[in-house]
Amino acid sequence: MNRNNIPETEVLIIGTGPAGAASAALLSGYGVNNIVINKWSWTARTPRAHITNQRTMEILRDLGLEEEAKNLATPNDLMGENPFCTSLAGQELGRVNTWGTHPLRRADYELASPSMICDLPQNLLEPLLLRSAGPRRSSIRFNTEYLNHVQDQNGVTVTLLDRLNGQTYDVRAKYLIGADGANSKVVEDLGLPLEGKMGISGSMNIVFEADLSEYVAHRPSVLYWIVQPGSNVGGLGIAVIRMVRPWYKWLVVYGYEVEDGPPELTEETATHIVHSLIGNRNIPVKIESTSTWTVNDVHAKQLSRGRVFCMGDAVHRHPPLNGLGSNASIQDAFNLCWKLAHVLDGKAHPDMLESYNEERAPVAAQVVKRANKSLDDLPPIYAALGFFDEQDPGEIQKNIAELCESTPAAAERRQALRDALDNTHYVYNAHGVEMNQRYDSRAVATDGTAEPHYLRDAELYHQASSRPGANLPHAWLTENGHRVSTLDLCGRGKFTLLTGLGGEAWLDAARTVEKELGLEIRTHVIGFGRQYEDPYGDFARLSEISETGALVIRPDLFVGWRAQAVSDNATADLRAAMSRILGRENGDPLTDLHTRNRKADSIKDHWMSQT
């Protein structure tokens, strides 16, 4: 508590969505006191986001939550058939293997990461993250609304509203994280520049329960596309039934004309829609909820100002195609939180925090562009089905029926449909968009090399690289004969140096530099006779350095620096690289007012005293 009796914390987080909850879990794990608030009485009540890609699973692995997440999730092998049909009980028009389930793509995914993509609904993910944060250094407050904030040289004063008693109060924080969603008031108050347009189309969700095993268990998928011209579902007569829990809980997504405003659905109407999409009105259906949302095409060109950082849907707002939303949000948190922890501990200069903008703003632009571009990959399917030949529903239904005919026109239409479905691999299997992020910032000590030319499509295929600014390549090593990923040697809030036989000079350099800079640098020698061996030779190949070289891995598992071989100046080289990454070229962080004066969990003490 400060002299004005205002409760204090190191980081105040607005929002308990994927970005905010991940920030709380990460900061707590790094020993940073934080408060996380939610305007509402609980976390997400509906499934919302669900695709959980490999990079995000690696973050959950780093948090020690991967196994629990896998137990809550639908596994990858039940995600990928993705049929297009006239109803679940009706004619199937085609399928696409999605989320890396095609045999030709599965190897790409298995080689890229120790973790596999899965389907983990947001209403299960958020509590998992908050359960990790709460027992440590997070104070979690629901029914608490952010009103405004004021920055000064030493911190941020945030005004909050207790929605239960109507009282307002201030909290003092060193830093503020705005993870308050697509209608972010923090972004608005901060005046961050936004590019794009909100509300370009409207959609409605219907969450329901029904045992649909007989229609889906033989073709397991996350998404079932239903084509019903004349039904007024989704404007064109196209809807999606999304699996939430196999095979009894579901979510229908269909569109509405945003100019007309969101429709109001009664339970009777919602049940009628669901029965039509199933194709069997005798199936018992229980409607759980309905809600509306808009498709957006917006990203922030700048993600922070001063001591306030925004992330998640607050700064990248886009359609759900490609499943990038919650994943990019959690990855935003992974990028920022170790930096906040190092600055608050006096181990990094506050200028290093600007790297959050430099690294994540391009990612925000990329995911928004890719998700909206994927919308353009769907109309060729509709055109092949005859949707744009004739607008009369009867004519469209006739065009679809003609797919079964043995005529040249039908053959041409079938080929067009196959080509259109093949093109949707960019919607569901854009492995490169998920995995090929490259950072170019002040928190990366470049080695002067250029990004190599790759033969395969950078959006579709993962391209492993140890070039500084790339994610550490996954390779299976062994410890006492048991497999362990290179990623498991790193992260968890600390820097790591990896080298091979003959690179032992880097270990002495690391001991010297960590004493000088006051932070831990873990070291591992990988090779024959060491704790971690490389029997497959994958690390030797993927590391792209000689055995005597070194990789410095940041706490977020990105390569911060590399040396091709050991030198006579190993200590000086490592010192220069670490100083660059931590911003310590700009001065001594301990003299800056951003650093922490660690106290007891004063905010917890304050609230407990009021209880």
Coordinates of C-alpha atoms in Angstrom, one line a residue, residues 6 34 128 135 153 163 165-166 189 379 385 403 552:
I6 CA -4.2 3.0 -3.0
N34 CA -0.5 -9.1 -10.8
L128 CA -7.3 -23.8 -16.9
P135 CA -2.6 -19.9 -6.3
Q153 CA 6.7 8.6 -15.0
R163 CA -20.2 -3.8 -10.3
N165 CA -21.6 -2.5 -4.9
G166 CA -21.3 0.3 -7.5
D189 CA -8.4 5.4 -24.2
P379 CA -16.8 -18.4 -52.8
L385 CA -22.2 -25.6 -56.7
L403 CA -23.3 -33.2 -59.7
V552 CA 21.0 -18.3 -27.1

